[in-house]
mmCIF file of C-alpha atoms in Angstrom:
data_model
loop_
_atom_site.group_PDB
_atom_site.id
_atom_site.type_symbol
_atom_site.label_atom_id
_atom_site.label_comp_id
_atom_site.label_asym_id
_atom_site.label_seq_id
_atom_site.Cartn_x
_atom_site.Cartn_y
_atom_site.Cartn_z
ATOM 1 C CA MET R 17 18.614 127.955 249.324
ATOM 2 C CA LYS R 18 16.148 125.994 247.147
ATOM 3 C CA LYS R 19 17.696 124.753 243.742
ATOM 4 C CA ILE R 20 15.712 124.882 240.484
ATOM 5 C CA SER R 21 15.835 121.818 238.419
ATOM 6 C CA LEU R 22 16.770 121.705 234.754
ATOM 7 C CA ILE R 23 13.390 120.990 233.942
ATOM 8 C CA GLY R 24 12.090 124.027 235.785
ATOM 9 C CA CYS R 25 14.659 126.191 234.031
ATOM 10 C CA LEU R 26 13.419 125.063 230.775
ATOM 11 C CA LEU R 27 9.839 125.659 231.672
ATOM 12 C CA ILE R 28 10.533 129.240 232.748
ATOM 13 C CA ILE R 29 12.588 129.755 229.438
ATOM 14 C CA SER R 30 9.635 128.354 227.230
ATOM 15 C CA THR R 31 7.090 130.634 229.408
ATOM 16 C CA LEU R 32 9.168 133.701 228.614
ATOM 17 C CA ILE R 33 9.356 132.744 224.929
ATOM 18 C CA ALA R 34 5.687 132.281 224.756
ATOM 19 C CA LEU R 35 4.934 135.751 226.598
ATOM 20 C CA TYR R 36 7.474 137.852 224.637
ATOM 21 C CA GLY R 37 8.273 136.148 221.320
ATOM 22 C CA VAL R 38 10.673 138.182 218.884
ATOM 23 C CA ASN R 39 11.792 141.540 220.399
ATOM 24 C CA ILE R 40 11.625 144.520 218.014
ATOM 25 C CA ALA R 41 11.841 148.160 218.565
ATOM 26 C CA ALA R 42 11.045 151.441 216.490
ATOM 27 C CA GLY R 43 13.913 151.742 213.932
ATOM 28 C CA GLY R 44 14.767 148.145 214.109
ATOM 29 C CA THR R 45 14.464 145.216 211.737
ATOM 30 C CA VAL R 46 14.167 141.407 212.558
ATOM 31 C CA THR R 47 14.792 138.678 209.839
ATOM 32 C CA GLN R 48 14.178 135.171 209.691
ATOM 33 C CA ASP R 49 15.647 132.749 206.907
ATOM 34 C CA PHE R 50 14.788 129.379 208.787
ATOM 35 C CA ASP R 51 18.238 127.992 207.931
ATOM 36 C CA GLY R 52 18.964 127.578 211.470
ATOM 37 C CA ILE R 53 16.247 124.870 212.145
ATOM 38 C CA GLY R 54 18.281 122.183 210.273
ATOM 39 C CA THR R 55 17.202 119.474 208.147
ATOM 40 C CA SER R 56 15.086 117.175 210.397
ATOM 41 C CA ALA R 57 11.379 116.540 209.613
ATOM 42 C CA THR R 58 10.473 117.379 213.047
ATOM 43 C CA ALA R 59 12.574 120.611 213.228
ATOM 44 C CA THR R 60 12.167 123.074 216.107
ATOM 45 C CA MET R 61 10.768 126.485 214.890
ATOM 46 C CA PRO R 62 12.914 129.533 215.605
ATOM 47 C CA THR R 63 12.168 131.375 218.826
ATOM 48 C CA GLY R 64 9.002 133.103 218.799
ATOM 49 C CA TRP R 65 7.624 131.312 215.716
ATOM 50 C CA LYS R 66 5.016 128.566 215.848
ATOM 51 C CA ALA R 67 2.859 126.450 213.439
ATOM 52 C CA ASP R 68 -0.323 124.344 213.177
ATOM 53 C CA ASN R 69 -2.419 122.522 210.654
ATOM 54 C CA SER R 70 -5.600 121.665 212.458
ATOM 55 C CA GLN R 71 -7.917 124.339 210.981
ATOM 56 C CA GLY R 72 -10.446 124.295 208.223
ATOM 57 C CA VAL R 73 -9.800 125.902 204.854
ATOM 58 C CA ARG R 74 -8.422 129.602 204.964
ATOM 59 C CA THR R 75 -8.739 129.568 208.724
ATOM 60 C CA VAL R 76 -6.109 130.864 211.224
ATOM 61 C CA GLY R 77 -5.873 129.162 214.596
ATOM 62 C CA SER R 78 -4.391 130.305 217.976
ATOM 63 C CA TYR R 79 -0.739 131.299 218.638
ATOM 64 C CA THR R 80 -0.957 130.081 222.130
ATOM 65 C CA SER R 81 -2.179 126.500 221.092
ATOM 66 C CA ALA R 82 0.145 126.119 218.065
ATOM 67 C CA GLY R 83 3.060 123.938 218.143
ATOM 68 C CA THR R 84 6.826 124.601 217.977
ATOM 69 C CA ALA R 85 7.983 122.123 215.288
ATOM 70 C CA THR R 86 7.502 121.013 211.690
ATOM 71 C CA THR R 87 6.127 117.509 211.018
ATOM 72 C CA GLN R 88 7.507 116.674 207.578
ATOM 73 C CA ARG R 89 10.501 117.573 205.177
ATOM 74 C CA ALA R 90 10.890 117.675 201.320
ATOM 75 C CA GLY R 91 13.183 119.326 198.908
ATOM 76 C CA ASN R 92 14.040 118.111 195.276
ATOM 77 C CA ASN R 93 11.664 115.687 193.748
ATOM 78 C CA MET R 94 8.931 115.926 196.230
ATOM 79 C CA SER R 95 6.692 113.012 195.936
ATOM 80 C CA SER R 96 3.244 113.153 194.246
ATOM 81 C CA THR R 97 1.939 111.142 197.151
ATOM 82 C CA ALA R 98 3.643 113.113 199.907
ATOM 83 C CA GLN R 99 1.840 113.232 203.333
ATOM 84 C CA ASN R 100 -0.020 116.324 204.434
ATOM 85 C CA GLY R 101 1.377 118.434 207.274
ATOM 86 C CA ILE R 102 3.711 121.205 208.397
ATOM 87 C CA TYR R 103 6.862 121.091 206.263
ATOM 88 C CA ASN R 104 10.616 121.930 206.696
ATOM 89 C CA PHE R 105 11.478 122.542 202.940
ATOM 90 C CA GLY R 106 15.070 122.381 201.664
ATOM 91 C CA ALA R 107 16.176 124.426 198.480
ATOM 92 C CA GLY R 108 17.909 121.079 197.350
ATOM 93 C CA PRO R 109 18.144 117.527 198.656
ATOM 94 C CA GLU R 110 15.591 117.337 201.531
ATOM 95 C CA ASP R 111 18.144 115.760 203.975
ATOM 96 C CA THR R 112 21.207 118.177 203.121
ATOM 97 C CA ALA R 113 20.229 121.403 201.774
ATOM 98 C CA THR R 114 21.052 124.184 204.286
ATOM 99 C CA ASP R 115 18.632 126.775 202.521
ATOM 100 C CA ARG R 116 15.437 126.047 204.455
ATOM 101 C CA ALA R 117 11.797 127.340 204.246
ATOM 102 C CA VAL R 118 8.555 126.409 206.174
ATOM 103 C CA GLY R 119 5.146 125.746 205.126
ATOM 104 C CA GLY R 120 2.936 122.919 204.218
ATOM 105 C CA ILE R 121 0.694 120.810 201.937
ATOM 106 C CA SER R 122 -2.885 119.708 202.209
ATOM 107 C CA SER R 123 -4.483 116.412 201.513
ATOM 108 C CA GLY R 124 -8.103 115.744 200.791
ATOM 109 C CA ASN R 125 -9.053 115.525 204.294
ATOM 110 C CA ALA R 126 -6.097 116.997 206.413
ATOM 111 C CA SER R 127 -3.986 120.074 206.788
ATOM 112 C CA LYS R 128 -6.601 122.106 205.015
ATOM 113 C CA SER R 129 -4.848 125.175 206.362
ATOM 114 C CA VAL R 130 -1.162 125.377 207.515
ATOM 115 C CA ASN R 131 -0.401 128.490 209.562
ATOM 116 C CA ILE R 132 2.984 129.745 210.405
ATOM 117 C CA TYR R 133 3.045 132.363 213.276
ATOM 118 C CA VAL R 134 5.272 134.816 214.881
ATOM 119 C CA GLN R 135 4.794 136.994 218.006
ATOM 120 C CA LEU R 136 6.447 140.437 217.914
ATOM 121 C CA THR R 137 6.981 142.451 221.199
ATOM 122 C CA ASN R 138 7.825 146.009 221.152
ATOM 123 C CA ASN R 139 10.720 146.215 223.744
ATOM 124 C CA GLY R 140 11.562 149.790 222.940
ATOM 125 C CA SER R 141 10.489 152.978 224.627
ATOM 126 C CA SER R 142 8.541 154.575 221.762
ATOM 127 C CA THR R 143 5.519 153.345 219.645
ATOM 128 C CA ILE R 144 6.198 151.653 216.420
ATOM 129 C CA ASN R 145 4.212 153.532 213.726
ATOM 130 C CA ASN R 146 3.860 150.804 211.210
ATOM 131 C CA PHE R 147 5.903 147.921 209.567
ATOM 132 C CA THR R 148 7.564 147.265 206.234
ATOM 133 C CA ILE R 149 7.491 143.611 205.448
ATOM 134 C CA SER R 150 9.061 141.308 202.971
ATOM 135 C CA TYR R 151 9.257 137.697 202.274
ATOM 136 C CA ASN R 152 9.343 134.937 199.652
ATOM 137 C CA VAL R 153 6.775 132.403 198.947
ATOM 138 C CA GLU R 154 8.249 129.147 197.454
ATOM 139 C CA LYS R 155 6.685 126.268 195.571
ATOM 140 C CA TYR R 156 8.179 122.837 196.218
ATOM 141 C CA ARG R 157 5.348 120.741 194.492
ATOM 142 C CA MET R 158 2.732 121.289 191.585
ATOM 143 C CA GLY R 159 -0.785 120.416 192.026
ATOM 144 C CA THR R 160 -3.693 119.759 189.573
ATOM 145 C CA ASN R 161 -6.376 121.228 192.047
ATOM 146 C CA SER R 162 -8.339 123.620 189.687
ATOM 147 C CA ALA R 163 -8.510 126.327 192.454
ATOM 148 C CA GLY R 164 -4.809 126.658 193.082
ATOM 149 C CA PHE R 165 -3.262 127.426 196.478
ATOM 150 C CA SER R 166 -2.391 130.754 198.172
ATOM 151 C CA ILE R 167 -0.592 132.211 201.159
ATOM 152 C CA GLN R 168 -2.284 135.127 202.950
ATOM 153 C CA MET R 169 -0.769 137.070 205.747
ATOM 154 C CA TYR R 170 -2.874 138.082 208.700
ATOM 155 C CA TYR R 171 -2.387 140.134 212.046
ATOM 156 C CA SER R 172 -3.754 139.936 215.381
ATOM 157 C CA THR R 173 -3.344 141.878 218.631
ATOM 158 C CA ASP R 174 -4.272 138.773 220.823
ATOM 159 C CA GLY R 175 -3.027 135.798 218.822
ATOM 160 C CA SER R 176 -6.560 134.475 218.351
ATOM 161 C CA THR R 177 -8.666 136.998 216.408
ATOM 162 C CA TRP R 178 -7.230 137.679 213.232
ATOM 163 C CA THR R 179 -7.469 140.390 210.431
ATOM 164 C CA SER R 180 -6.387 139.879 206.808
ATOM 165 C CA ALA R 181 -3.334 141.946 205.959
ATOM 166 C CA GLY R 182 -4.928 142.484 202.524
ATOM 167 C CA SER R 183 -4.222 141.836 198.853
ATOM 168 C CA ASN R 184 -0.487 143.239 199.179
ATOM 169 C CA PHE R 185 0.067 140.198 201.451
ATOM 170 C CA LEU R 186 -1.694 137.500 199.235
ATOM 171 C CA THR R 187 0.372 135.305 197.152
ATOM 172 C CA SER R 188 -1.397 132.878 194.785
ATOM 173 C CA PHE R 189 -0.366 130.062 192.328
ATOM 174 C CA THR R 190 -2.838 128.743 189.623
ATOM 175 C CA SER R 191 -3.378 125.177 189.030
ATOM 176 C CA ASP R 192 -0.894 123.048 187.394
ATOM 177 C CA PRO R 193 -2.927 120.701 184.930
ATOM 178 C CA GLY R 194 -1.095 117.719 183.654
ATOM 179 C CA SER R 195 1.585 117.928 186.274
ATOM 180 C CA GLY R 196 0.593 114.804 188.109
ATOM 181 C CA ASN R 197 1.191 116.465 191.358
ATOM 182 C CA ALA R 198 4.840 116.056 190.861
ATOM 183 C CA GLY R 199 7.796 117.882 192.581
ATOM 184 C CA TYR R 200 10.687 119.715 191.024
ATOM 185 C CA ALA R 201 13.957 118.213 190.181
ATOM 186 C CA SER R 202 15.468 121.479 191.538
ATOM 187 C CA ALA R 203 13.311 122.802 194.325
ATOM 188 C CA PRO R 204 11.665 125.256 194.717
ATOM 189 C CA GLY R 205 10.445 125.294 191.217
ATOM 190 C CA GLU R 206 8.743 128.846 191.441
ATOM 191 C CA THR R 207 9.208 131.764 193.871
ATOM 192 C CA LYS R 208 7.079 134.861 194.205
ATOM 193 C CA TYR R 209 8.154 137.963 196.273
ATOM 194 C CA VAL R 210 6.347 140.164 198.786
ATOM 195 C CA THR R 211 8.580 143.250 198.741
ATOM 196 C CA ASN R 212 8.570 146.100 200.991
ATOM 197 C CA GLN R 213 4.951 146.070 201.758
ATOM 198 C CA THR R 214 3.529 148.366 204.478
ATOM 199 C CA LEU R 215 1.356 146.955 207.319
ATOM 200 C CA ASP R 216 -0.199 149.962 208.639
ATOM 201 C CA VAL R 217 -0.560 148.801 212.357
ATOM 202 C CA SER R 218 0.960 150.550 215.191
ATOM 203 C CA LEU R 219 2.449 148.881 218.151
ATOM 204 C CA ALA R 220 2.731 150.511 221.540
ATOM 205 C CA SER R 221 5.973 149.976 223.809
ATOM 206 C CA GLY R 222 5.649 146.721 225.747
ATOM 207 C CA SER R 223 2.661 145.381 223.605
ATOM 208 C CA SER R 224 2.707 142.485 221.227
ATOM 209 C CA LEU R 225 1.489 141.964 217.650
ATOM 210 C CA TYR R 226 1.162 138.518 216.069
ATOM 211 C CA LEU R 227 1.509 137.669 212.409
ATOM 212 C CA ALA R 228 0.195 134.627 210.747
ATOM 213 C CA TRP R 229 0.811 133.184 207.212
ATOM 214 C CA ASN R 230 -2.054 131.001 206.219
ATOM 215 C CA TYR R 231 -1.551 128.381 203.534
ATOM 216 C CA SER R 232 -4.708 126.908 202.053
ATOM 217 C CA VAL R 233 -6.648 126.349 198.850
ATOM 218 C CA THR R 234 -7.432 129.769 197.141
ATOM 219 C CA SER R 235 -11.172 128.969 196.717
ATOM 220 C CA GLY R 236 -13.631 126.310 197.590
ATOM 221 C CA THR R 237 -13.305 123.444 199.966
ATOM 222 C CA THR R 238 -11.448 120.822 197.851
ATOM 223 C CA THR R 239 -7.956 120.386 199.097
ATOM 224 C CA SER R 240 -6.742 117.354 197.404
ATOM 225 C CA SER R 241 -4.143 117.413 194.612
ATOM 226 C CA ALA R 242 -2.461 120.297 196.467
ATOM 227 C CA GLN R 243 0.479 122.500 195.769
ATOM 228 C CA ALA R 244 3.126 122.616 198.356
ATOM 229 C CA LEU R 245 4.078 126.229 199.366
ATOM 230 C CA GLY R 246 6.505 127.600 202.035
ATOM 231 C CA ILE R 247 7.664 131.065 203.318
ATOM 232 C CA ASP R 248 11.347 132.224 203.498
ATOM 233 C CA ASP R 249 13.522 135.140 204.057
ATOM 234 C CA VAL R 250 11.198 137.155 206.115
ATOM 235 C CA SER R 251 12.226 140.773 207.023
ATOM 236 C CA ILE R 252 10.045 142.941 209.435
ATOM 237 C CA GLN R 253 11.085 146.622 209.746
ATOM 238 C CA ALA R 254 9.592 148.515 212.636
ATOM 239 C CA ASN R 255 9.041 152.189 211.388
ATOM 240 C CA GLN R 256 9.274 155.180 213.615
ATOM 241 C CA GLU R 257 6.703 157.961 213.702
ATOM 242 C CA SER R 258 7.617 160.421 211.189
ATOM 243 C CA GLY R 259 9.475 163.326 212.892
ATOM 244 C CA VAL R 260 10.450 161.675 216.123
ATOM 245 C CA PRO R 261 13.842 162.719 217.490
ATOM 246 C CA THR R 262 16.474 159.910 217.230
ATOM 247 C CA ILE R 263 20.104 159.610 218.284
ATOM 248 C CA SER R 264 22.444 156.743 217.032
ATOM 249 C CA VAL R 265 26.065 156.035 217.965
ATOM 250 C CA ASP R 266 28.642 153.658 216.334
ATOM 251 C CA PRO R 267 30.122 151.729 217.872
ATOM 252 C CA SER R 268 28.324 151.635 221.347
ATOM 253 C CA SER R 269 31.455 150.343 223.292
ATOM 254 C CA LEU R 270 35.022 151.350 223.210
ATOM 255 C CA THR R 271 37.591 149.020 224.837
ATOM 256 C CA GLY R 272 41.482 148.463 224.916
ATOM 257 C CA PHE R 273 42.319 151.946 226.381
ATOM 258 C CA SER R 274 45.697 151.611 228.225
ATOM 259 C CA TYR R 275 48.998 153.252 229.206
ATOM 260 C CA VAL R 276 51.713 152.401 231.846
ATOM 261 C CA SER R 277 51.252 154.381 235.100
ATOM 262 C CA GLY R 278 52.675 157.834 234.889
ATOM 263 C CA SER R 279 52.783 158.168 231.031
ATOM 264 C CA GLY R 280 49.190 158.880 230.385
ATOM 265 C CA PRO R 281 46.769 159.826 229.040
ATOM 266 C CA SER R 282 45.818 156.951 226.643
ATOM 267 C CA SER R 283 45.539 157.047 222.965
ATOM 268 C CA GLU R 284 42.397 158.246 221.391
ATOM 269 C CA GLN R 285 39.402 156.140 220.049
ATOM 270 C CA SER R 286 36.336 157.576 218.490
ATOM 271 C CA PHE R 287 32.744 156.945 217.838
ATOM 272 C CA SER R 288 30.288 158.421 215.259
ATOM 273 C CA LEU R 289 27.245 160.370 216.474
ATOM 274 C CA THR R 290 24.258 161.230 214.355
ATOM 275 C CA GLY R 291 20.923 162.796 215.321
ATOM 276 C CA SER R 292 17.575 163.413 213.159
ATOM 277 C CA ASN R 293 14.609 165.353 213.839
ATOM 278 C CA LEU R 294 16.181 166.955 216.824
ATOM 279 C CA THR R 295 14.432 169.874 218.536
ATOM 280 C CA SER R 296 17.236 170.945 220.936
ATOM 281 C CA ASN R 297 21.052 170.638 221.163
ATOM 282 C CA LEU R 298 22.542 167.304 221.373
ATOM 283 C CA THR R 299 24.799 166.800 224.482
ATOM 284 C CA VAL R 300 27.648 164.276 224.890
ATOM 285 C CA SER R 301 28.704 164.032 228.537
ATOM 286 C CA ILE R 302 30.476 161.877 231.112
ATOM 287 C CA ASP R 303 30.716 162.500 234.841
ATOM 288 C CA SER R 304 33.709 164.525 235.886
ATOM 289 C CA ASP R 305 34.361 161.815 238.586
ATOM 290 C CA LYS R 306 34.777 159.117 235.894
ATOM 291 C CA HIS R 307 38.087 158.205 234.273
ATOM 292 C CA PHE R 308 37.605 159.203 230.479
ATOM 293 C CA GLU R 309 37.303 162.355 228.695
ATOM 294 C CA ILE R 310 36.005 163.571 225.265
ATOM 295 C CA SER R 311 36.804 165.885 222.537
ATOM 296 C CA SER R 312 35.084 167.179 219.249
ATOM 297 C CA THR R 313 38.509 167.044 217.519
ATOM 298 C CA SER R 314 41.240 164.727 217.302
ATOM 299 C CA GLY R 315 44.121 165.876 219.349
ATOM 300 C CA GLY R 316 41.893 168.745 220.698
ATOM 301 C CA THR R 317 40.985 169.871 224.152
ATOM 302 C CA PHE R 318 39.389 167.001 226.178
ATOM 303 C CA VAL R 319 36.527 167.765 228.463
ATOM 304 C CA HIS R 320 33.612 166.131 230.178
ATOM 305 C CA SER R 321 30.673 167.687 228.015
ATOM 306 C CA LEU R 322 30.144 168.624 224.449
ATOM 307 C CA SER R 323 27.031 170.227 223.006
ATOM 308 C CA TYR R 324 26.117 170.034 219.153
ATOM 309 C CA THR R 325 23.595 172.484 217.618
ATOM 310 C CA PRO R 326 21.299 170.625 214.910
ATOM 311 C CA SER R 327 21.300 172.003 211.421
ATOM 312 C CA SER R 328 17.712 171.467 210.126
ATOM 313 C CA GLY R 329 17.187 169.096 213.013
ATOM 314 C CA SER R 330 20.435 166.978 212.193
ATOM 315 C CA VAL R 331 23.821 166.435 213.777
ATOM 316 C CA SER R 332 26.602 164.287 212.350
ATOM 317 C CA ALA R 333 29.895 164.324 214.150
ATOM 318 C CA THR R 334 32.739 162.263 215.450
ATOM 319 C CA VAL R 335 33.578 162.195 219.262
ATOM 320 C CA TYR R 336 37.066 161.452 220.402
ATOM 321 C CA VAL R 337 37.649 159.502 223.598
ATOM 322 C CA ARG R 338 40.696 158.927 225.912
ATOM 323 C CA MET R 339 41.504 157.623 229.313
ATOM 324 C CA LYS R 340 42.538 160.411 231.569
ATOM 325 C CA ALA R 341 46.240 160.957 232.781
ATOM 326 C CA GLY R 342 47.131 160.449 236.130
ATOM 327 C CA LEU R 343 45.215 157.315 237.101
ATOM 328 C CA ALA R 344 46.396 154.771 239.552
ATOM 329 C CA PRO R 345 47.189 151.300 238.192
ATOM 330 C CA GLY R 346 43.905 149.118 237.732
ATOM 331 C CA ASP R 347 41.025 148.558 235.507
ATOM 332 C CA TYR R 348 38.418 151.199 234.581
ATOM 333 C CA ASN R 349 35.527 149.407 233.079
ATOM 334 C CA ASN R 350 32.021 150.098 231.839
ATOM 335 C CA GLU R 351 31.897 153.811 232.332
ATOM 336 C CA ASN R 352 29.126 155.463 230.123
ATOM 337 C CA ILE R 353 29.242 158.460 227.912
ATOM 338 C CA VAL R 354 25.683 159.731 227.537
ATOM 339 C CA CYS R 355 24.293 161.164 224.291
ATOM 340 C CA ALA R 356 21.012 163.091 224.995
ATOM 341 C CA SER R 357 18.412 165.380 223.347
ATOM 342 C CA GLU R 358 15.117 166.482 224.291
ATOM 343 C CA GLY R 359 12.429 163.989 223.125
ATOM 344 C CA ALA R 360 14.999 161.536 221.860
ATOM 345 C CA THR R 361 15.977 158.152 223.449
ATOM 346 C CA SER R 362 19.403 158.570 224.970
ATOM 347 C CA GLN R 363 22.246 156.440 223.618
ATOM 348 C CA TYR R 364 25.211 155.336 225.583
ATOM 349 C CA VAL R 365 28.867 154.512 224.557
ATOM 350 C CA THR R 366 30.466 152.209 227.255
ATOM 351 C CA CYS R 367 34.165 152.808 227.683
ATOM 352 C CA SER R 368 36.812 150.246 229.314
ATOM 353 C CA GLY R 369 40.680 150.409 229.840
ATOM 354 C CA THR R 370 43.551 149.654 231.940
ATOM 355 C CA VAL R 371 46.402 151.554 233.711
ATOM 356 C CA LEU R 372 49.398 149.256 233.827
ATOM 357 C CA GLU R 373 51.832 148.897 236.769
ATOM 358 C CA THR R 374 55.072 150.917 236.277
ATOM 359 C CA GLN R 375 57.642 148.615 234.516
ATOM 360 C CA PRO R 376 60.668 147.777 236.930
ATOM 361 C CA PRO R 377 63.987 148.725 235.409
ATOM 362 C CA VAL R 378 66.067 145.975 233.577
ATOM 363 C CA LEU R 379 69.148 144.965 235.468
ATOM 364 C CA HIS R 380 72.097 144.233 233.267
ATOM 365 C CA ILE R 381 74.828 142.069 234.943
#
C-alpha cells in the first residue's frame, strides 16, 4: 500500500480549505475575532480567510491568488512611519495583546488597497435565503490624508468578480489634520460598528459565496499619510427562508446509560424537542430492534415511536429516553433516535450505554 507523505497530506488539506473555506448552513452563524492568529507579524489567517495588498485604490483582487498570512503588526503607539502592508493589529502592546484584528495601511506607492477575504460554503441541505452580518472597524493610526480612509465590504460568487454590498457596509473615517500620522497610546483609538445588516444574497446548498473587506483611501488616488484600519468581531448569520419547516434537538447525544445485568431498565435521560413552521406531525422514533426506548413523560410508558401534533406549526416537548431492560452485558453505542416531519431536515439524537456484568457475591471469611 502506497504511503502518503506529510507534505502530501498538508497539500490535500490546503486544497480542501481552498475549495470549501468556512462551512455555514441555514439557521447557523459563524464568527471570527482573529484572536487565535497570535501576535506574530506574519500570522497565519484563520481557515478560509485570506488577504492581499497588491491592488490599486478601491480595488478587490482574487480570493484564489490572495495569501494566507499578514505581513506586519502594530498596536499601541503605532509609528507615524510604519511600513505599508497587511497588518495583524493588537488592542494593546503589539507583541502581547491577545485581542487581535486584521487590516492594513497604505503608503504613497504601495498597499493602495488591502483586502481581507473569506469563502463561505453552504454545507447544509437547504438554501440560505440571506445573511445578517456584523463586524467592527477599528482605527489604529491617525492620518492627515484629506480624503480619509474607508472599509467597504463586497461579495462575489466566484471569488474574482465583485459587487459592492452597499452603503450599509461602508465605514469611513475623515482626515485627522494636525495628527502627524500618529498612533494611539491605547489602541484602537476609535471603533465603528456595522451591526445586524442584511446582505440580501441567497446561497444554494453546496455553493460558495465570497466576502471581501476592502481598505483604501475614500476618494482620489493619493494614498500617503494614511490611517490604519482593521476589522474585528465578524459575525455572519445564515438566514433560512421564511416559513421553512425546521426541527431542533438539544442535546444531540445522550451517553452514560447503564445498569447491572438483570436489574434494568436504566435511569432516564431526556432531550428537548422543538419544531417551527411544521405542516405535518413531528415523529420521534427508534427502531424496535435497537436497545433504547422513548416516552413523552417521565416515568411514563416507554415505546419506540411518538407523534406530536403542531399547534400553529410549532412543537415544544421533552422526550425521555432509557436503555431497555433484559439486555445482555455489553456496550450499546451510537444508536439514533430520529426526529422527522414533512419538509424539515431530520434531526438525530445518538444514544450510548453499557450493561454491566452481574457482580459476584462477596465472600466473608
